[in-house]
Coordinates of C-alpha atoms and ligand atoms in Angstrom, one line a residue:
M1 CA 12.2 -4.6 -3.9
A2 CA 12.3 -0.8 -4.3
S3 CA 15.5 1.1 -3.4
S4 CA 15.8 2.2 0.2
K5 CA 17.1 5.5 -1.0
V6 CA 13.9 6.9 -2.3
Q7 CA 13.5 10.5 -1.1
F8 CA 10.3 12.7 -1.2
V9 CA 10.7 16.4 -1.6
A10 CA 7.5 18.3 -0.6
S11 CA 7.4 22.0 -1.4
P12 CA 5.4 24.2 0.9
G13 CA 1.8 25.3 0.4
G14 CA -1.0 24.1 -1.9
R15 CA -4.5 23.0 -1.3
L16 CA -6.2 19.6 -1.9
T17 CA -9.2 19.6 -4.3
G18 CA -10.9 17.2 -6.7
T19 CA -11.8 13.6 -6.3
L20 CA -9.7 10.6 -5.3
R21 CA -10.0 6.9 -4.8
V22 CA -7.3 5.6 -2.5
P23 CA -6.0 2.0 -3.0
G24 CA -7.7 -1.0 -1.5
D25 CA -7.7 -1.8 2.2
K26 CA -4.5 -3.6 3.3
S27 CA -6.1 -5.6 6.1
I28 CA -8.9 -6.9 3.9
S29 CA -6.6 -7.6 1.0
H30 CA -4.3 -9.9 3.1
R31 CA -7.3 -11.8 4.5
S32 CA -8.9 -12.2 1.1
I33 CA -5.8 -14.2 -0.1
M34 CA -5.6 -16.2 3.1
L35 CA -9.2 -17.3 3.2
G36 CA -9.6 -17.5 -0.5
S37 CA -6.6 -19.9 -0.6
L38 CA -8.1 -22.2 2.0
A39 CA -11.6 -22.1 0.6
E40 CA -13.2 -24.7 -1.7
G41 CA -13.9 -23.1 -5.1
T42 CA -12.8 -19.9 -6.8
T43 CA -12.7 -16.6 -5.0
R44 CA -12.8 -13.4 -7.1
V45 CA -11.4 -10.3 -5.5
T46 CA -11.8 -6.7 -6.8
G47 CA -10.1 -3.6 -5.4
F48 CA -7.1 -5.7 -4.1
L49 CA -4.2 -3.6 -2.9
D50 CA -1.2 -4.2 -5.1
G51 CA 1.2 -2.9 -2.4
E52 CA 4.3 -4.8 -1.3
D53 CA 2.7 -6.1 1.9
S54 CA -0.4 -7.7 0.4
L55 CA 1.7 -8.9 -2.5
A56 CA 4.0 -10.6 0.0
T57 CA 1.0 -12.6 1.3
L58 CA 0.0 -13.4 -2.3
R59 CA 3.4 -14.7 -3.2
A60 CA 3.6 -16.8 0.0
F61 CA 0.4 -18.6 -0.9
R62 CA 1.7 -19.1 -4.4
D63 CA 4.8 -20.6 -2.9
M64 CA 2.5 -23.0 -1.0
G65 CA 1.0 -24.3 -4.3
V66 CA -2.1 -22.0 -4.6
H67 CA -2.9 -20.9 -8.2
I68 CA -3.6 -17.2 -8.0
E69 CA -4.2 -15.0 -11.0
G70 CA -3.5 -11.3 -10.9
P71 CA -3.5 -8.7 -9.5
D72 CA -4.7 -7.0 -12.7
Q73 CA -6.0 -3.6 -11.9
G74 CA -7.2 -4.8 -8.6
A75 CA -8.6 -8.1 -9.8
V76 CA -7.3 -11.3 -8.2
T77 CA -8.7 -14.8 -8.8
I78 CA -7.8 -17.4 -6.2
H79 CA -8.3 -21.1 -6.9
G80 CA -8.8 -22.3 -3.4
V81 CA -7.1 -25.6 -2.4
G82 CA -9.3 -26.3 0.7
M83 CA -8.4 -26.4 4.3
H84 CA -5.7 -29.1 4.0
G85 CA -4.5 -28.4 0.4
L86 CA -1.4 -26.2 1.0
R87 CA 2.0 -27.7 0.2
A88 CA 5.1 -27.1 2.2
P89 CA 7.1 -24.3 0.4
A90 CA 10.5 -25.1 -0.9
A91 CA 12.2 -22.2 0.8
P92 CA 11.4 -19.8 3.7
L93 CA 8.5 -17.5 3.0
D94 CA 9.7 -13.9 2.8
L95 CA 7.0 -11.5 4.2
G96 CA 9.1 -8.4 3.7
N97 CA 7.9 -5.5 5.9
S98 CA 4.5 -7.0 6.7
G99 CA 3.6 -7.7 10.3
T100 CA 0.0 -8.7 9.4
S101 CA 1.3 -11.4 7.0
M102 CA 3.7 -12.8 9.6
R103 CA 1.3 -12.8 12.6
L104 CA -1.7 -14.0 10.8
M105 CA 0.1 -16.7 8.8
C106 CA 1.9 -17.9 11.9
G107 CA -1.6 -18.9 13.3
L108 CA -2.9 -20.1 9.9
L109 CA 0.1 -22.4 9.4
A110 CA 0.6 -23.6 13.0
G111 CA -1.8 -26.6 12.6
Q112 CA -1.1 -27.5 8.9
G113 CA 1.3 -30.3 9.9
M114 CA 4.1 -28.9 7.8
E115 CA 7.5 -27.3 8.2
V116 CA 7.6 -23.6 7.2
T117 CA 10.0 -20.8 8.0
L118 CA 8.7 -17.2 8.0
V119 CA 11.3 -14.4 7.5
G120 CA 11.0 -10.6 7.1
D121 CA 13.0 -7.5 6.5
E122 CA 15.1 -5.7 9.1
S123 CA 12.1 -3.8 10.6
L124 CA 9.8 -6.9 10.7
S125 CA 12.7 -9.0 12.3
R126 CA 12.7 -6.5 15.2
R127 CA 9.0 -6.7 15.9
P128 CA 7.6 -8.7 18.9
M129 CA 6.3 -12.1 17.9
K130 CA 5.9 -13.7 21.4
R131 CA 2.4 -12.1 21.5
V132 CA 1.4 -14.8 18.9
T133 CA 3.9 -17.6 19.6
D134 CA 3.1 -17.8 23.3
P135 CA -0.7 -18.4 23.0
L136 CA -0.1 -20.6 19.9
A137 CA 2.3 -22.7 22.1
R138 CA -0.6 -23.1 24.6
M139 CA -2.6 -24.5 21.7
G140 CA 0.1 -27.1 21.1
A141 CA 2.0 -25.4 18.3
D142 CA 5.7 -25.8 18.0
I143 CA 7.3 -22.6 16.7
G144 CA 10.9 -21.6 17.1
A145 CA 12.0 -17.9 17.1
A146 CA 15.2 -15.9 17.6
D147 CA 16.2 -15.3 21.3
A148 CA 14.4 -12.0 21.4
G149 CA 11.2 -13.7 20.4
T150 CA 11.4 -12.3 16.9
A151 CA 11.5 -13.6 13.4
P152 CA 12.7 -15.8 11.7
L153 CA 9.9 -18.1 12.9
Q154 CA 10.3 -21.8 12.3
I155 CA 6.9 -23.5 12.3
H156 CA 7.2 -27.2 12.9
A157 CA 4.7 -29.9 12.2
V158 CA 2.5 -31.0 15.1
D159 CA -0.3 -33.7 15.2
T160 CA -3.1 -31.5 16.5
L161 CA -3.8 -28.1 18.1
R162 CA -6.2 -27.6 21.0
G163 CA -8.6 -24.8 21.3
I164 CA -8.0 -22.2 24.0
D165 CA -9.8 -19.5 25.8
Y166 CA -7.4 -16.5 25.5
R167 CA -7.6 -13.1 27.1
M168 CA -5.3 -10.8 25.1
P169 CA -3.0 -8.6 27.2
V170 CA -2.9 -6.0 24.3
A171 CA -5.7 -4.8 22.0
S172 CA -4.4 -6.4 18.8
A173 CA -6.4 -7.5 15.8
Q174 CA -3.3 -9.3 14.6
V175 CA -3.2 -11.5 17.7
K176 CA -6.9 -12.1 17.7
S177 CA -6.9 -13.0 14.0
C178 CA -3.9 -15.3 14.4
L179 CA -5.6 -17.3 17.1
L180 CA -8.9 -17.5 15.3
L181 CA -7.1 -18.8 12.1
A182 CA -5.2 -21.3 14.2
G183 CA -8.5 -22.2 15.9
M184 CA -9.9 -23.5 12.6
Y185 CA -7.4 -26.3 12.8
A186 CA -7.8 -26.9 16.6
Q187 CA -9.9 -29.5 18.4
G188 CA -12.8 -27.9 20.2
Q189 CA -13.6 -24.2 20.6
T190 CA -11.1 -21.3 20.4
C191 CA -12.2 -18.0 22.1
V192 CA -10.3 -14.7 22.1
T193 CA -11.3 -11.8 24.4
E194 CA -9.9 -8.4 23.7
P195 CA -9.3 -5.6 26.2
A196 CA -10.8 -3.0 23.8
P197 CA -12.4 -3.3 20.3
T198 CA -10.0 -3.9 17.5
R199 CA -10.6 -4.3 13.7
D200 CA -13.0 -7.2 13.0
H201 CA -12.3 -7.9 9.4
T202 CA -11.3 -11.5 10.1
E203 CA -14.6 -12.3 11.9
R204 CA -16.6 -10.6 9.1
M205 CA -14.7 -12.4 6.3
L206 CA -14.9 -15.8 8.0
Q207 CA -18.6 -15.4 8.1
G208 CA -18.6 -14.3 4.5
F209 CA -16.8 -17.6 3.6
G210 CA -19.5 -19.5 5.6
Y211 CA -17.4 -20.2 8.7
A212 CA -19.4 -19.5 11.9
V213 CA -17.9 -17.1 14.3
R214 CA -19.7 -16.1 17.5
S215 CA -18.8 -12.5 18.5
D216 CA -20.2 -10.8 21.6
A217 CA -19.0 -8.2 24.0
G218 CA -15.3 -8.2 23.0
R219 CA -15.1 -12.0 22.7
A220 CA -14.9 -14.0 19.4
C221 CA -15.2 -17.8 19.3
L222 CA -15.2 -20.4 16.7
D223 CA -15.1 -24.2 16.5
G224 CA -12.3 -26.1 14.8
G225 CA -12.8 -28.5 11.9
G226 CA -15.0 -26.3 9.7
R227 CA -14.7 -25.4 6.0
L228 CA -14.5 -22.3 3.9
R229 CA -16.6 -21.8 0.8
A230 CA -15.3 -19.4 -1.9
C231 CA -17.0 -16.1 -2.3
D232 CA -16.5 -12.7 -4.1
I233 CA -14.8 -9.9 -2.3
D234 CA -15.0 -6.2 -3.2
V235 CA -12.2 -4.5 -1.2
P236 CA -13.1 -0.9 -0.1
G237 CA -10.5 1.9 -0.2
D238 CA -8.3 1.9 2.9
I239 CA -9.3 4.4 5.5
S240 CA -5.7 4.3 6.7
S241 CA -4.6 5.7 3.3
A242 CA -7.6 8.1 3.1
A243 CA -6.4 9.5 6.5
F244 CA -3.5 11.3 4.9
F245 CA -5.9 13.2 2.7
L246 CA -8.4 13.8 5.5
V247 CA -5.7 15.6 7.4
G248 CA -4.1 17.2 4.4
A249 CA -7.4 18.8 3.2
S250 CA -8.2 19.8 6.8
I251 CA -5.0 21.7 7.3
A252 CA -4.5 23.2 3.8
Q253 CA -6.6 26.3 3.5
G254 CA -9.1 26.4 0.6
S255 CA -9.2 22.6 0.3
D256 CA -12.3 20.7 -0.7
L257 CA -11.7 17.0 -1.5
L258 CA -13.9 14.0 -2.2
L259 CA -12.6 10.6 -1.2
E260 CA -14.6 7.8 -2.9
H261 CA -15.5 4.3 -1.7
V262 CA -13.7 4.5 1.7
G263 CA -14.0 1.5 4.1
M264 CA -16.0 2.8 7.2
N265 CA -15.8 -0.3 9.4
P266 CA -16.7 1.0 12.9
T267 CA -13.5 -0.6 14.3
R268 CA -11.5 1.6 12.0
D269 CA -13.1 5.0 12.1
G270 CA -11.2 6.5 15.0
V271 CA -9.4 8.9 12.7
I272 CA -12.7 10.6 11.7
N273 CA -13.9 10.7 15.3
I274 CA -10.6 12.3 16.5
L275 CA -10.4 14.8 13.6
R276 CA -14.0 15.9 14.2
L277 CA -13.2 16.4 17.9
M278 CA -10.5 18.7 16.7
G279 CA -12.9 20.6 14.6
A280 CA -12.5 19.0 11.2
D281 CA -15.2 19.3 8.5
I282 CA -15.8 15.8 7.3
E283 CA -19.0 14.8 5.7
V284 CA -20.0 11.1 5.3
L285 CA -21.9 10.7 2.0
D286 CA -23.9 7.8 0.6
P287 CA -23.1 5.3 3.4
R288 CA -23.6 1.7 2.0
E289 CA -22.6 -1.8 2.6
V290 CA -20.3 -3.7 0.2
G291 CA -19.6 -7.4 0.8
G292 CA -20.2 -7.2 4.5
E293 CA -18.1 -4.0 5.1
P294 CA -19.6 -0.5 5.4
V295 CA -18.3 2.0 2.8
A296 CA -18.9 5.7 2.2
D297 CA -17.6 8.7 0.2
L298 CA -16.0 11.3 2.4
R299 CA -16.0 15.1 1.6
V300 CA -13.4 17.0 3.6
R301 CA -13.0 20.8 3.6
S302 CA -10.3 22.8 5.4
A303 CA -11.2 23.9 8.9
P304 CA -9.4 25.4 11.9
L305 CA -8.3 22.6 14.2
S306 CA -8.0 22.8 18.0
G307 CA -5.7 20.6 20.2
I308 CA -7.5 18.0 22.2
R309 CA -6.8 15.2 24.7
I310 CA -7.3 12.2 22.5
P311 CA -9.9 9.8 24.2
E312 CA -8.1 6.5 24.9
D313 CA -11.0 4.4 23.7
Q314 CA -10.2 5.8 20.2
V315 CA -6.6 4.6 20.2
P316 CA -7.1 1.0 18.8
L317 CA -9.7 2.4 16.4
A318 CA -7.1 4.8 14.9
I319 CA -3.9 2.8 15.6
D320 CA -2.3 3.3 12.2
E321 CA -3.4 6.9 11.7
F322 CA -1.4 8.5 14.5
P323 CA 1.6 9.7 12.4
V324 CA -0.7 11.9 10.3
L325 CA -2.9 12.8 13.3
F326 CA 0.3 14.2 14.9
I327 CA 0.6 16.5 11.8
A328 CA -2.9 17.6 12.4
A329 CA -2.0 18.3 16.1
A330 CA 1.1 20.3 15.0
C331 CA -1.3 22.6 12.9
A332 CA -3.9 22.9 15.6
T333 CA -4.4 25.8 18.1
G334 CA -3.3 24.6 21.5
Q335 CA -2.0 21.4 22.9
T336 CA -2.8 17.8 21.9
V337 CA -2.2 15.0 24.3
L338 CA -2.1 11.3 23.4
T339 CA -1.9 8.6 26.1
G340 CA -2.5 4.8 26.2
A341 CA -0.7 4.3 22.8
Q342 CA 2.4 2.4 23.8
E343 CA 1.7 0.0 20.9
L344 CA 2.9 2.8 18.5
R345 CA 6.4 2.0 19.7
V346 CA 6.4 -1.5 18.1
K347 CA 4.9 -0.7 14.7
E348 CA 7.0 -0.6 11.5
S349 CA 9.1 2.0 13.4
D350 CA 8.9 3.4 16.9
R351 CA 6.2 5.9 15.7
I352 CA 6.2 8.0 18.9
Q353 CA 10.0 8.6 18.8
V354 CA 10.4 8.9 15.0
M355 CA 7.5 11.3 14.7
A356 CA 8.7 13.4 17.6
D357 CA 12.2 13.6 16.1
G358 CA 10.7 14.7 12.7
L359 CA 8.4 17.3 14.2
V360 CA 11.2 18.7 16.3
A361 CA 13.4 18.9 13.2
L362 CA 10.7 21.0 11.7
G363 CA 10.6 23.3 14.7
V364 CA 7.4 21.9 16.4
D365 CA 7.3 21.5 20.1
A366 CA 6.6 17.7 20.4
R367 CA 7.5 15.7 23.6
P368 CA 7.3 12.0 23.5
T369 CA 6.1 10.1 26.6
P370 CA 6.3 6.4 27.3
D371 CA 2.8 5.8 26.0
G372 CA 2.1 8.8 23.8
I373 CA 3.1 12.3 23.0
V374 CA 2.3 16.0 23.8
I375 CA 2.3 18.3 20.8
Q376 CA 2.0 22.1 21.0
G377 CA 0.3 23.4 17.8
G378 CA 2.1 26.2 16.0
A379 CA 4.1 26.8 12.8
I380 CA 5.8 24.0 10.8
G381 CA 9.2 25.1 9.5
A382 CA 11.4 23.6 6.8
G383 CA 13.9 20.8 7.1
T384 CA 14.9 17.1 6.6
V385 CA 13.2 14.2 8.3
D386 CA 14.0 10.5 8.3
S387 CA 11.0 8.1 7.9
H388 CA 13.1 5.2 9.2
G389 CA 11.6 3.1 6.3
D390 CA 8.1 3.6 7.8
H391 CA 5.5 4.2 5.0
R392 CA 3.1 6.0 7.2
I393 CA 5.7 8.4 8.6
A394 CA 6.8 9.3 5.1
M395 CA 3.3 10.0 3.9
A396 CA 2.5 12.0 7.1
F397 CA 5.4 14.4 6.6
T398 CA 4.4 14.8 3.0
M399 CA 1.1 16.3 4.2
A400 CA 2.9 18.5 6.7
A401 CA 4.4 20.5 3.8
L402 CA 0.9 21.8 2.9
R403 CA 1.3 24.0 6.0
A404 CA 5.0 24.4 6.2
R405 CA 7.1 27.5 5.8
G406 CA 9.6 25.8 3.5
E407 CA 10.5 22.6 1.8
I408 CA 10.4 19.3 3.7
V409 CA 12.8 16.6 2.5
I410 CA 11.8 13.1 3.7
N411 CA 14.4 10.3 3.5
D412 CA 14.0 6.5 3.2
C413 CA 10.5 6.5 1.5
A414 CA 10.6 3.3 -0.6
N415 CA 8.3 1.5 1.8
V416 CA 5.4 3.8 0.9
N417 CA 4.9 1.0 -1.7
T418 CA 4.0 -1.4 1.1
S419 CA 0.6 0.2 1.5
F420 CA 0.1 3.0 -1.0
P421 CA 1.6 2.4 -4.4
R422 CA 1.5 5.6 -6.6
F423 CA 1.0 7.8 -3.5
V424 CA 3.1 10.6 -4.9
E425 CA 1.2 10.6 -8.2
L426 CA -2.2 10.6 -6.5
A427 CA -1.2 13.2 -3.9
A428 CA 0.3 15.5 -6.6
G429 CA -2.9 15.0 -8.7
V430 CA -5.0 16.6 -6.0
G431 CA -2.7 19.5 -5.2
S432 CA 0.2 18.3 -3.0
R433 CA 3.6 19.7 -4.2
V434 CA 5.5 16.5 -3.7
V435 CA 8.0 14.8 -6.0
S436 CA 9.9 11.6 -5.5
H437 CA 13.6 11.1 -6.2
D438 CA 15.9 8.1 -6.3
A439 CA 18.5 9.6 -4.1
Ligands
S3P1 C1 -3.7 -5.0 11.4 C2 -3.9 -4.7 12.7 C3 -3.1 -3.6 13.4 C4 -2.6 -2.6 12.5 C5 -1.9 -3.3 11.3 C6 -2.9 -4.1 10.5 C7 -4.5 -6.1 10.8 O1 -2.1 -4.2 14.2 O2 -1.7 -1.8 13.1 O3 -1.4 -2.3 10.4 O4 -4.6 -6.2 9.6 O5 -5.0 -7.0 11.6 P1 -2.4 -4.6 15.7 O6 -3.6 -5.4 15.7 O7 -1.2 -5.4 16.1 O8 -2.5 -3.4 16.5

């Protein structure tokens, strides 16, 4: 585990030019290990994200007896054990900082008939888990949690799960995916209805592995008792990682950057829609389909941005991109208003408060509200901000330096490795003036 004392120092100015391929999609990487492990046959993955989060999932399945080779330059080979081939791990599974690992695995393991404990780091141990353990209990699962409904989670063996028809109170792909994965082990049909569209990688990948999912009008259903057949997966670049560069190149004058092979799933493209509404110049080149997921190259050139009222229907489609979108808002002319985004308060950090604190420290007028923020565009000053161990906050403030009046020092950056290993090297390679120190 990397030191929690890593500090980024980003000098002001610069422009982003050249060509860049960001690391593989985190959501798809997690799911490739989960489904590949339960499949019959050998699954070959390319473009796998070798970040701490997806590696936590990989290690957890190794600890449950799955033979997994790699990652070796993005290549992972998973020798699937079949739906009932996992072995109880000898010790608690440590999922580090990864909410996706914990919530999806909670569902996947609930009906395996074995005892497993899931633990995480300080941030993950604060995040709400009742949103998965409550509906799983309705399916007949037996899962213990800390009093606050948080990890550690003790999954106990039960004889059977029952399918449910669940209407999610929050738009969460993690909850939807958790229940669909549990539903594979349940009697009868499991259906999940979402209040707004969320990322559909689980549904797409299940189909790719030959497991029928019926999706229609915000409702996904599957029958228990099916099987998964191994397949090959080419993981596209993560649009959530590309987002830092979409904003960086938009705000830094003279930028012209090509981002190659970016995942363009329509449940993930809110960041492009929002930036375009603000006036960004983003061209989608050579749209294509790779292994059931849309992919394209993105050319982004600097452009003057204007503040907007962010449409609420874009919030779940850009849920991980708000830290850097707030940097775009700080560089825009006029006011940007975000509402309907209370979920940001329960991410790796309270992203509304932590971003507001950082922006204010840099002299930006940023006012948090219970479900969003109001940001007045203007000049970004110099100063020190604390990422609170949140990878996306650290990377967002790195981009802010492109338009800042002075140096920005960002503390507690080790967790950038959870989603974007070699971020500093790649960012510096296209023109960011960032360096990393072990403080
Ligand atoms: C994820 C879903 C999102 C997202 C997270 C990854 C996934 O969480 O924030 O980074 O892979 O399913 P919610 O679905 O809880 O919003």
